[in-house]
XYZ file of C-alpha atoms in Angstrom:
690
model
C 287.815 54.688 -60.299
C 286.998 55.181 -56.626
C 287.846 58.675 -55.405
C 289.579 59.456 -52.113
C 286.337 60.983 -50.825
C 284.427 57.769 -51.491
C 287.160 55.744 -49.791
C 287.097 57.998 -46.720
C 283.305 57.823 -46.628
C 283.376 54.012 -46.809
C 285.999 53.859 -44.025
C 283.927 56.192 -41.857
C 280.821 54.042 -42.355
C 282.816 50.932 -41.491
C 284.093 52.530 -38.285
C 280.563 53.596 -37.270
C 279.247 50.078 -37.887
C 282.131 48.609 -35.872
C 281.492 51.035 -32.991
C 277.812 50.059 -33.043
C 278.727 46.351 -32.970
C 281.018 46.862 -29.975
C 278.433 48.918 -28.070
C 275.665 46.374 -28.635
C 277.956 43.457 -27.775
C 279.010 45.102 -24.484
C 275.431 45.978 -23.527
C 274.112 42.497 -24.307
C 276.974 40.739 -22.515
C 276.529 42.921 -19.427
C 272.757 42.457 -19.439
C 272.970 38.710 -19.954
C 276.009 38.135 -17.699
C 274.075 36.344 -14.896
C 272.408 34.052 -17.421
C 275.644 33.414 -19.304
C 277.510 32.503 -16.120
C 274.740 30.180 -14.918
C 274.543 28.562 -18.365
C 278.310 28.074 -18.373
C 278.285 26.377 -14.956
C 275.281 24.216 -15.869
C 276.811 23.063 -19.156
C 280.159 22.456 -17.449
C 278.529 20.179 -14.891
C 276.299 18.346 -17.376
C 278.533 18.002 -20.441
C 282.004 18.368 -18.822
C 282.845 20.866 -21.574
C 280.863 24.095 -21.449
C 282.127 25.741 -24.659
C 282.609 24.219 -28.092
C 283.652 25.659 -31.443
C 282.116 25.588 -34.895
C 283.833 27.039 -37.934
C 282.496 29.294 -40.661
C 284.056 30.936 -43.720
C 285.364 34.455 -43.427
C 285.391 36.992 -46.280
C 288.780 35.758 -47.568
C 287.873 32.063 -47.670
C 289.562 31.248 -44.365
C 287.719 30.130 -41.287
C 286.400 31.725 -38.111
C 285.890 29.831 -34.860
C 282.502 30.601 -33.324
C 282.021 29.912 -29.627
C 278.815 28.257 -28.431
C 277.584 26.362 -25.399
C 277.729 22.570 -25.512
C 274.491 20.671 -26.015
C 271.283 22.042 -27.465
C 268.896 24.844 -26.609
C 267.892 28.371 -27.552
C 270.762 29.883 -25.544
C 273.558 27.812 -27.092
C 274.597 30.580 -29.484
C 274.784 33.407 -26.958
C 278.611 33.167 -26.832
C 278.536 34.457 -30.446
C 278.483 37.839 -28.688
C 282.183 37.305 -27.981
C 282.817 36.956 -31.725
C 280.783 40.128 -32.253
C 282.920 41.948 -29.679
C 286.143 40.700 -31.290
C 285.028 41.897 -34.729
C 284.800 38.449 -36.346
C 281.048 38.876 -36.795
C 278.885 41.926 -37.347
C 275.396 42.459 -35.982
C 273.905 42.455 -39.500
C 275.963 40.771 -42.190
C 276.001 38.042 -44.777
C 274.647 34.567 -44.067
C 277.047 32.319 -42.155
C 278.558 29.554 -44.342
C 279.854 26.622 -42.287
C 283.372 25.388 -42.941
C 283.679 21.661 -43.753
C 287.034 19.923 -43.330
C 286.166 17.336 -45.997
C 285.864 19.913 -48.785
C 287.914 19.429 -51.921
C 290.375 22.042 -53.172
C 287.940 23.089 -55.873
C 285.157 23.564 -53.317
C 287.422 25.577 -51.035
C 288.503 27.767 -53.962
C 284.834 28.218 -54.929
C 284.035 29.289 -51.386
C 286.967 31.702 -51.438
C 285.782 33.268 -54.667
C 282.244 33.448 -53.353
C 283.149 35.106 -50.093
C 285.738 37.496 -51.472
C 282.965 39.804 -52.616
C 280.814 39.244 -49.530
C 280.710 41.301 -46.401
C 281.475 40.073 -42.914
C 279.195 37.264 -41.633
C 276.534 38.512 -39.236
C 274.601 37.390 -36.193
C 271.584 38.452 -38.245
C 271.213 38.397 -42.028
C 268.748 39.415 -44.712
C 268.893 35.857 -46.079
C 267.666 34.630 -42.690
C 264.822 37.171 -42.671
C 263.718 36.465 -46.246
C 263.664 32.735 -45.567
C 261.621 33.266 -42.402
C 259.067 35.472 -44.158
C 258.884 33.292 -47.278
C 260.263 35.940 -49.644
C 263.429 34.159 -50.790
C 262.533 35.186 -54.326
C 263.109 38.874 -53.492
C 266.495 40.222 -54.599
C 268.875 40.827 -51.697
C 271.444 42.676 -53.775
C 272.383 45.968 -52.171
C 270.284 45.427 -49.006
C 273.285 44.761 -46.774
C 275.316 47.609 -48.221
C 272.345 49.978 -47.877
C 271.797 48.972 -44.251
C 275.359 50.058 -43.383
C 275.030 53.584 -44.780
C 274.195 54.940 -41.323
C 273.791 53.769 -37.730
C 270.026 54.350 -37.921
C 269.586 52.168 -41.029
C 271.885 49.535 -39.496
C 269.860 49.315 -36.269
C 266.547 49.404 -38.156
C 267.707 46.465 -40.276
C 268.545 44.517 -37.110
C 265.142 45.338 -35.598
C 263.364 44.178 -38.775
C 265.195 40.860 -38.735
C 264.374 40.314 -35.043
C 260.687 41.125 -35.635
C 260.615 38.717 -38.587
C 261.876 35.927 -36.303
C 258.395 35.922 -34.693
C 257.157 34.205 -37.857
C 259.558 31.261 -37.491
C 259.465 28.053 -35.503
C 262.366 25.568 -35.288
C 259.895 22.706 -34.762
C 257.739 23.472 -37.812
C 257.657 20.946 -40.652
C 259.166 22.540 -43.769
C 259.086 19.396 -45.923
C 255.344 18.749 -45.980
C 253.977 19.151 -49.553
C 250.597 20.316 -48.217
C 249.287 22.354 -45.285
C 245.817 21.358 -44.036
C 243.764 24.397 -43.035
C 240.001 25.022 -42.944
C 239.272 21.725 -44.752
C 241.616 22.790 -47.574
C 245.000 21.455 -48.613
C 247.302 24.382 -49.347
C 250.171 23.559 -51.679
C 253.504 24.116 -49.913
C 255.969 24.825 -52.727
C 258.436 27.585 -53.560
C 257.830 30.487 -55.934
C 260.174 28.922 -58.521
C 258.337 25.592 -58.342
C 254.985 27.328 -58.751
C 256.153 29.231 -61.846
C 257.685 26.050 -63.247
C 254.309 24.359 -62.767
C 252.586 27.123 -64.758
C 255.167 26.968 -67.560
C 255.029 23.184 -67.904
C 251.250 23.266 -68.069
C 251.306 26.057 -70.682
C 253.967 24.434 -72.868
C 252.150 21.089 -72.816
C 248.877 22.824 -73.658
C 250.463 24.700 -76.564
C 251.863 21.440 -77.933
C 248.425 19.824 -77.725
C 246.797 22.807 -79.433
C 248.873 22.317 -82.566
C 247.300 18.863 -82.975
C 243.676 20.111 -82.721
C 241.555 21.516 -85.507
C 241.701 25.327 -85.083
C 238.030 25.586 -86.052
C 237.092 23.566 -82.941
C 238.988 25.667 -80.406
C 236.276 28.307 -80.156
C 233.757 25.763 -78.883
C 235.668 23.121 -76.996
C 238.599 23.521 -74.600
C 241.189 20.807 -74.091
C 241.100 21.606 -70.384
C 242.039 24.714 -68.442
C 243.834 24.091 -65.135
C 242.664 26.436 -62.384
C 244.838 27.813 -59.568
C 243.990 30.065 -56.619
C 245.720 32.191 -53.995
C 244.089 32.418 -50.554
C 244.798 34.720 -47.616
C 243.173 34.995 -44.178
C 240.213 36.929 -45.597
C 239.617 34.286 -48.290
C 239.556 31.503 -45.705
C 237.125 33.501 -43.575
C 234.842 33.768 -46.628
C 235.176 30.042 -47.369
C 233.697 29.235 -43.946
C 230.379 30.925 -44.821
C 230.357 30.391 -48.604
C 229.909 26.692 -49.517
C 230.222 27.384 -53.269
C 233.563 29.103 -52.810
C 234.795 26.360 -50.472
C 233.726 23.647 -52.931
C 235.525 25.486 -55.734
C 238.778 25.627 -53.743
C 238.463 21.981 -52.699
C 237.545 20.380 -56.012
C 237.975 22.731 -58.988
C 241.370 24.255 -58.207
C 244.357 22.109 -59.130
C 246.446 23.828 -56.447
C 245.675 26.438 -53.788
C 248.556 28.643 -52.619
C 249.078 30.257 -49.186
C 249.291 34.054 -49.249
C 250.027 36.441 -46.374
C 251.399 36.565 -42.833
C 248.067 35.414 -41.380
C 248.311 32.091 -43.215
C 251.966 31.812 -42.148
C 251.068 32.274 -38.462
C 248.222 29.743 -38.742
C 250.529 27.226 -40.432
C 253.168 27.614 -37.721
C 250.516 27.072 -35.046
C 249.638 23.797 -36.757
C 253.285 22.758 -37.008
C 253.946 23.597 -40.672
C 256.266 26.159 -42.247
C 255.320 27.545 -45.693
C 258.322 27.568 -48.025
C 257.363 30.855 -49.687
C 254.702 33.523 -49.379
C 252.935 32.836 -52.681
C 250.839 35.727 -53.954
C 249.824 37.121 -57.319
C 251.516 40.495 -56.798
C 254.980 38.987 -56.287
C 254.335 36.314 -58.924
C 253.292 38.649 -61.780
C 256.631 40.192 -62.863
C 258.378 36.826 -62.595
C 255.574 35.190 -64.569
C 255.875 37.855 -67.287
C 259.609 37.245 -67.535
C 259.188 33.488 -67.958
C 256.251 33.860 -70.370
C 258.458 36.039 -72.569
C 261.287 33.486 -72.420
C 258.965 30.612 -73.419
C 257.289 32.595 -76.223
C 253.861 32.334 -74.544
C 251.185 34.979 -73.932
C 248.895 36.285 -71.168
C 245.342 37.637 -71.187
C 244.428 40.146 -68.450
C 240.768 40.142 -67.374
C 239.459 42.277 -64.525
C 239.663 45.585 -62.737
C 237.957 48.828 -63.677
C 237.905 50.126 -67.252
C 241.427 50.875 -68.476
C 243.231 49.276 -65.520
C 244.099 46.004 -67.278
C 245.224 47.903 -70.399
C 247.481 50.189 -68.328
C 248.933 47.141 -66.570
C 249.687 45.534 -69.933
C 251.361 48.717 -71.169
C 253.592 48.987 -68.076
C 254.658 45.338 -68.149
C 255.417 45.356 -71.886
C 257.569 48.423 -71.349
C 259.496 46.532 -68.643
C 259.644 43.262 -70.629
C 259.796 44.173 -74.357
C 259.505 40.529 -75.487
C 256.327 39.951 -73.435
C 253.154 39.202 -75.411
C 249.892 40.395 -73.855
C 247.261 38.613 -75.935
C 244.462 40.925 -74.803
C 242.850 42.843 -71.955
C 239.304 43.511 -70.740
C 237.742 45.054 -67.639
C 235.911 42.839 -65.162
C 232.385 44.262 -65.353
C 229.814 42.488 -67.565
C 226.350 44.034 -67.946
C 224.800 41.072 -69.748
C 225.248 37.390 -70.551
C 225.887 38.292 -74.194
C 228.705 40.636 -73.161
C 230.229 37.900 -71.004
C 230.089 35.392 -73.871
C 231.748 37.948 -76.139
C 234.607 38.330 -73.636
C 235.050 34.530 -73.484
C 235.154 34.444 -77.286
C 237.798 37.213 -77.219
C 239.915 35.217 -74.764
C 239.687 32.046 -76.862
C 240.495 33.875 -80.080
C 243.529 35.587 -78.533
C 245.513 32.354 -78.303
C 246.602 33.213 -74.745
C 248.257 30.474 -72.724
C 247.556 32.005 -69.293
C 244.452 33.872 -68.135
C 244.744 36.155 -65.103
C 241.364 37.099 -63.616
C 241.261 40.066 -61.221
C 237.666 40.243 -59.983
C 238.327 39.708 -56.290
C 237.610 36.592 -54.228
C 235.394 34.630 -54.364
C 233.953 35.975 -57.627
C 237.067 35.291 -59.714
C 237.414 31.651 -58.580
C 233.710 30.904 -59.073
C 233.794 32.584 -62.520
C 236.753 30.466 -63.635
C 235.063 27.313 -62.329
C 231.796 28.128 -64.117
C 233.441 28.758 -67.494
C 236.258 26.222 -67.266
C 234.739 23.929 -69.953
C 234.640 26.711 -72.579
C 237.818 28.649 -71.779
C 240.517 27.715 -74.260
C 243.583 28.559 -72.161
C 246.147 26.404 -70.386
C 246.084 28.071 -66.975
C 243.496 30.226 -65.204
C 244.513 32.095 -62.033
C 242.537 34.370 -59.727
C 244.820 37.275 -58.793
C 242.640 39.705 -56.781
C 243.720 43.347 -56.939
C 246.962 42.677 -58.799
C 246.188 45.034 -61.731
C 245.657 47.982 -59.366
C 249.280 47.707 -58.239
C 250.895 47.297 -61.651
C 248.733 49.989 -63.269
C 250.075 52.231 -60.455
C 246.559 53.010 -59.270
C 247.640 51.819 -55.799
C 251.216 52.057 -54.517
C 252.446 48.830 -52.945
C 254.082 48.768 -49.509
C 257.906 49.085 -49.616
C 260.072 45.992 -49.210
C 261.049 46.756 -45.604
C 257.364 46.620 -44.605
C 256.877 43.292 -46.395
C 259.996 41.970 -44.676
C 258.232 42.143 -41.305
C 254.881 40.857 -42.563
C 253.049 44.175 -42.170
C 251.918 44.893 -45.725
C 248.309 44.693 -44.537
C 248.898 47.778 -42.353
C 249.741 49.822 -45.467
C 246.653 48.506 -47.261
C 244.540 49.501 -44.268
C 246.107 52.985 -44.235
C 245.479 53.435 -47.977
C 241.815 52.332 -47.937
C 240.578 52.413 -44.321
C 236.855 52.562 -45.185
C 237.039 49.502 -47.422
C 239.617 47.482 -45.510
C 238.861 48.023 -41.808
C 236.424 45.103 -41.524
C 238.774 42.826 -43.434
C 241.765 43.496 -41.172
C 240.541 44.904 -37.834
C 237.728 42.369 -37.467
C 238.751 39.677 -39.939
C 242.298 38.971 -38.729
C 241.349 38.236 -35.071
C 238.369 36.180 -36.285
C 240.652 34.143 -38.542
C 243.137 33.434 -35.729
C 240.276 32.456 -33.423
C 238.981 30.005 -36.021
C 242.463 28.536 -36.410
C 242.777 28.123 -32.631
C 239.365 26.451 -32.507
C 240.321 24.089 -35.338
C 243.546 23.113 -33.547
C 241.640 22.531 -30.276
C 239.101 20.357 -32.093
C 241.857 18.293 -33.727
C 243.552 17.743 -30.356
C 240.251 16.713 -28.793
C 239.609 14.215 -31.586
C 243.150 12.887 -31.249
C 242.719 12.396 -27.486
C 239.349 10.706 -28.003
C 240.831 8.304 -30.539
C 243.775 7.564 -28.237
C 241.441 6.842 -25.312
C 239.262 4.626 -27.497
C 242.315 2.719 -28.713
C 243.499 2.242 -25.130
C 240.090 0.968 -24.024
C 239.878 -1.388 -27.030
C 243.339 -2.759 -26.313
C 242.373 -3.421 -22.703
C 239.177 -5.126 -23.861
C 241.140 -7.379 -26.231
C 243.416 -8.458 -23.375
C 240.473 -9.273 -21.067
C 239.455 -12.998 -21.082
C 235.881 -12.344 -19.923
C 233.776 -9.248 -19.664
C 232.081 -9.713 -16.325
C 230.864 -6.743 -14.295
C 234.014 -6.330 -12.252
C 236.320 -6.282 -15.272
C 234.012 -3.898 -17.101
C 234.168 -1.633 -14.049
C 237.950 -1.916 -14.133
C 237.937 -0.906 -17.825
C 235.826 2.152 -17.024
C 238.256 3.111 -14.259
C 241.181 2.765 -16.672
C 239.463 5.078 -19.152
C 238.710 7.593 -16.404
C 242.326 7.406 -15.204
C 243.530 8.030 -18.757
C 241.248 11.050 -19.048
C 242.448 12.364 -15.682
C 246.050 11.925 -16.806
C 245.323 13.925 -19.958
C 243.740 16.693 -17.871
C 246.796 16.806 -15.605
C 249.093 17.006 -18.625
C 247.056 19.879 -20.045
C 247.149 21.728 -16.731
C 250.907 21.222 -16.400
C 251.392 22.427 -19.968
C 249.220 25.482 -19.227
C 251.258 26.166 -16.069
C 254.550 25.920 -17.987
C 253.180 28.209 -20.690
C 252.052 30.697 -18.051
C 255.527 30.711 -16.454
C 257.151 31.280 -19.857
C 254.775 34.127 -20.686
C 255.282 35.638 -17.231
C 259.072 35.548 -17.602
C 258.829 37.045 -21.090
C 256.590 39.830 -19.771
C 259.040 40.492 -16.923
C 262.084 40.756 -19.185
C 260.358 42.874 -21.831
C 258.647 45.350 -19.511
C 261.571 45.669 -17.082
C 264.073 46.317 -19.900
C 261.837 48.894 -21.574
C 261.081 50.675 -18.278
C 264.760 50.844 -17.303
C 265.600 52.375 -20.669
C 262.722 54.897 -20.603
C 263.194 55.871 -16.941
C 266.992 56.185 -17.102
C 266.956 60.040 -16.972
C 264.634 59.940 -13.938
C 266.836 57.376 -12.187
C 269.928 59.537 -12.707
C 268.112 62.651 -11.400
C 266.871 60.830 -8.274
C 270.358 59.460 -7.618
C 271.816 62.988 -7.744
C 269.154 64.347 -5.342
C 269.760 61.545 -2.846
C 273.507 62.106 -2.936
C 273.165 65.894 -2.517
C 270.817 65.641 0.487
C 272.683 63.167 2.677
C 275.884 61.216 2.810
C 275.997 57.566 1.934
C 275.418 55.345 -1.066
C 272.638 56.164 -3.530
C 271.417 52.577 -3.620
C 270.399 50.524 -0.610
C 270.691 46.727 -0.730
C 269.197 44.282 1.689
C 268.830 40.534 1.984
C 265.231 39.493 1.344
C 263.434 36.142 1.221
C 262.872 34.947 -2.337
C 261.026 31.950 -3.711
C 261.145 28.985 -1.295
C 262.743 31.336 1.290
C 266.017 31.484 -0.656
C 267.767 34.795 0.225
C 268.644 37.295 -2.490
C 269.949 40.867 -2.599
C 267.159 43.381 -3.253
C 267.988 46.902 -4.481
C 266.224 50.165 -3.671
C 266.999 53.860 -3.748
C 268.167 54.873 -0.272
C 265.286 56.791 1.326
C 266.584 56.806 4.931
C 269.596 58.099 6.781
C 272.598 55.783 7.080
C 271.931 54.761 10.708
C 268.315 53.729 10.038
C 268.826 50.047 10.917
C 270.423 50.915 14.281
C 267.514 53.219 15.186
C 264.830 50.632 14.334
C 264.882 48.879 17.708
C 264.099 52.163 19.487
C 261.051 52.757 17.288
C 259.432 49.286 17.547
C 257.016 50.538 20.197
C 255.635 53.089 17.692
C 254.889 50.420 15.024
C 251.533 51.216 13.356
C 251.223 47.924 11.449
C 248.860 45.336 12.905
C 250.191 41.838 13.481
C 253.694 42.746 14.653
C 255.452 41.103 11.695
C 255.928 44.203 9.528
C 257.141 47.624 10.692
C 255.327 50.685 9.277
C 255.257 54.220 10.669
C 253.726 57.238 8.876
C 256.043 59.811 10.499
C 259.204 57.711 10.515
C 262.068 60.055 11.607
C 264.638 57.930 9.759
C 263.270 58.949 6.325
C 264.967 61.808 4.443
C 263.099 64.605 2.660
C 263.851 63.122 -0.777
C 263.008 59.729 0.679
C 259.492 60.848 1.624
C 258.813 61.938 -1.960
C 260.226 58.864 -3.689
C 258.510 56.513 -1.212
C 255.197 58.306 -1.722
C 255.511 57.849 -5.500
C 257.138 54.376 -5.210
C 260.186 55.639 -7.122
C 262.425 54.038 -4.491
C 261.347 50.604 -5.801
C 262.506 51.208 -9.406
C 266.009 49.673 -8.975
C 264.183 46.385 -8.362
C 263.648 46.252 -12.112
C 267.210 44.913 -12.189
C 266.145 42.167 -9.760
C 263.369 41.327 -12.215
C 265.789 41.114 -15.157
C 268.217 38.942 -13.188
C 265.376 36.569 -12.272
C 265.252 37.068 -8.477
C 261.903 38.868 -8.637
C 258.903 39.240 -10.905
C 256.886 42.321 -11.809
C 253.831 40.826 -10.083
C 254.012 38.738 -6.924
C 254.013 38.960 -3.106
C 256.298 41.703 -1.819
C 259.723 40.352 -0.715
C 259.916 39.977 3.057
C 262.870 40.578 5.361
C 264.585 37.429 6.633
C 263.808 38.521 10.201
C 260.120 38.882 9.278
C 259.993 35.361 7.807
C 261.186 33.951 11.148
C 257.950 35.297 12.658
C 255.760 33.716 9.947
C 253.250 31.043 10.843
C 252.942 27.915 8.701
C 250.020 29.540 6.865
C 251.986 32.748 6.287
C 254.813 30.800 4.611
C 252.525 29.979 1.677
C 253.366 33.380 0.193
C 256.967 32.162 -0.291
C 255.855 29.598 -2.927
C 256.458 31.992 -5.849
C 258.949 34.691 -6.795
C 258.389 37.966 -4.934
C 257.204 40.891 -7.023
C 257.293 44.670 -7.297
C 253.494 44.945 -7.199
C 250.691 42.639 -6.076
C 247.003 42.606 -5.219
C 247.294 44.347 -1.842
C 249.704 46.892 -3.320
C 246.912 48.127 -5.625
C 244.191 47.742 -2.995
C 245.450 49.946 -0.163
C 249.129 49.063 0.348
C 250.234 49.794 3.916
C 246.633 50.396 5.075
C 245.923 46.638 4.775
C 246.808 44.538 7.875
C 249.388 41.778 7.500
C 246.996 38.812 7.799
C 244.847 40.268 5.014
C 247.985 40.801 2.887
C 248.802 37.107 3.254
C 245.266 36.123 2.194
C 245.470 38.313 -0.910
C 248.932 36.963 -1.790
C 247.761 33.352 -1.458
C 244.692 34.104 -3.595
C 247.017 35.485 -6.282
C 249.276 32.402 -6.145
C 246.364 30.038 -6.811
C 244.738 32.242 -9.467
C 247.802 33.702 -11.207
C 247.784 33.929 -14.982
C 249.326 36.034 -17.732
C 246.169 38.160 -18.069
C 245.948 38.616 -14.277
C 249.496 39.992 -14.244
C 248.711 42.452 -17.028
C 245.561 43.594 -15.210
C 247.464 44.138 -11.930
C 250.193 46.095 -13.747
C 247.530 48.343 -15.258
C 245.910 48.859 -11.826
C 249.319 49.716 -10.353
C 249.488 52.930 -12.417
C 246.587 54.763 -10.678
C 247.635 53.289 -7.310
C 251.090 54.876 -7.702
C 249.746 58.197 -9.020
C 247.191 58.535 -6.208
C 249.707 57.210 -3.630
C 247.024 55.360 -1.695
C 248.439 53.887 1.517
C 252.017 54.881 0.656
C 254.303 56.301 3.340
């Protein structure tokens, strides 16, 4: 029976979640309004119909119409925010199930029964996150209900799902059975398929064993099948250890991808691992299936007592599980090692788990494969430390965002810092270098094929035709270089826009109290609006409305003509005056600290400006530009630029133009970051600001 208190508590939680959904929907719609409107107009012109509907099941088995833009693209689903605002979707909910008109009555009834117990469909879902991170095998029961216990847990769940989306790529190949990486072929299968593989091998081996003379099993094995898990650290070791690399390439029946580092590398190469396959997640599921199939496991490795404690804990959890034997992983002599092998063979175990750490465990299994009388041998690293409770594993929410390595580093910083702080960047660098090498080889082969085709079509190879063939090859190479440069330019623009949106949004949120305080001071000192807007010249001299805090009295524009004779700026294009009588007291302070420019963060978000770029000029100033000066209009204007951090108003106009043009030709993502960093001391010291 559910008490009235529980009912009231559930209703209160539902109302808080609904209020959160409405608030987020309103904020996102307001923030994205310019983009949404432009997308609507663009789709209307291109496809004639801007909005289309798709249908999904609701919690009662009916259907919900979701609005989306026509066509394809990453922004097509933004109108889902309207469904969020209307309450048809929640921010975090169950996975959306699409409604099919051709369904039979039985299928519809099945969907109704299925969704009756489900919560409202969500823009984001735990199913989506688990699939992205390759942890579909993790139970999702109770996660959604737990996330809606409070606003904080609800928002944290949404943030986790968004962070996890970094590890996904819509263009990645999910169907490939193998992922080529570091001269290895990683098996791309699910956790269930991997366990099924182990069970089939063990059952077949057990059947074969019944047909062999028991007296011969201690000397001759019918063939152990070796498996291995590899993470970023293992692949780093394989580069410098030829024995380990050879073992993974030739002795292991299958090699499985483990960890977020491997997932990132696979996505870079255009592949998407189905599951994050690792010994720690595999072990309890393996124990469950071993118990069901009446098989047994031998645990070898770890410090003294660790394997035995692991066996005790797992048998307590799975009473029907048979642990054939355990032994630590330290052998002080060859005789001791042979005795352990004899113990393993006599135990009758079907599966041998070896926890000696890579590469030792893989090389040990390879060395003794002919004499080990087990069906399956698997290297499992530090698995026993977790299940003996010697080391506490990271909680599920950390694994959901691919940050389990951070917890391992925090637990054992002295032992793990080289592996993660140095090893992870080294691994990603090696992946990038491998991808670059593959592209270079592909281009070389394409150029060679083109040249060969031209040679086949040439009736005679005299000097002139040979020269023509060389020119064709050179033209092909030049075309490839141009394509690479255009691709780099497009990538730089995408990164620059991403940097603008991220930084501008964060700064507006952080500086909101300061903005409100400045607005109050401006309003208290003098009459007039708090914000000042003015038409400025944007990219390609297209006018846009630029926003600033008002730092002058209301009649400042009318008084400008009387002050032109006192202009202190060389060149006559710009007007600057240190003791400008039009500036208010608050205006002097906010101009000195560049606080008056902060409303331009909204211009950055709306796409009229960038964080870094030439300062936006007045339309009247542009009329005085020479042809050379107009080069600074080739890119979006910015809040800061090279001359802003090098002296600001102390630099004459012609020098400002030179610096702006230099930036345009040398701009890059790293250059923008460097200029933003240099802007901080320039603002604090107020060099050249007045």
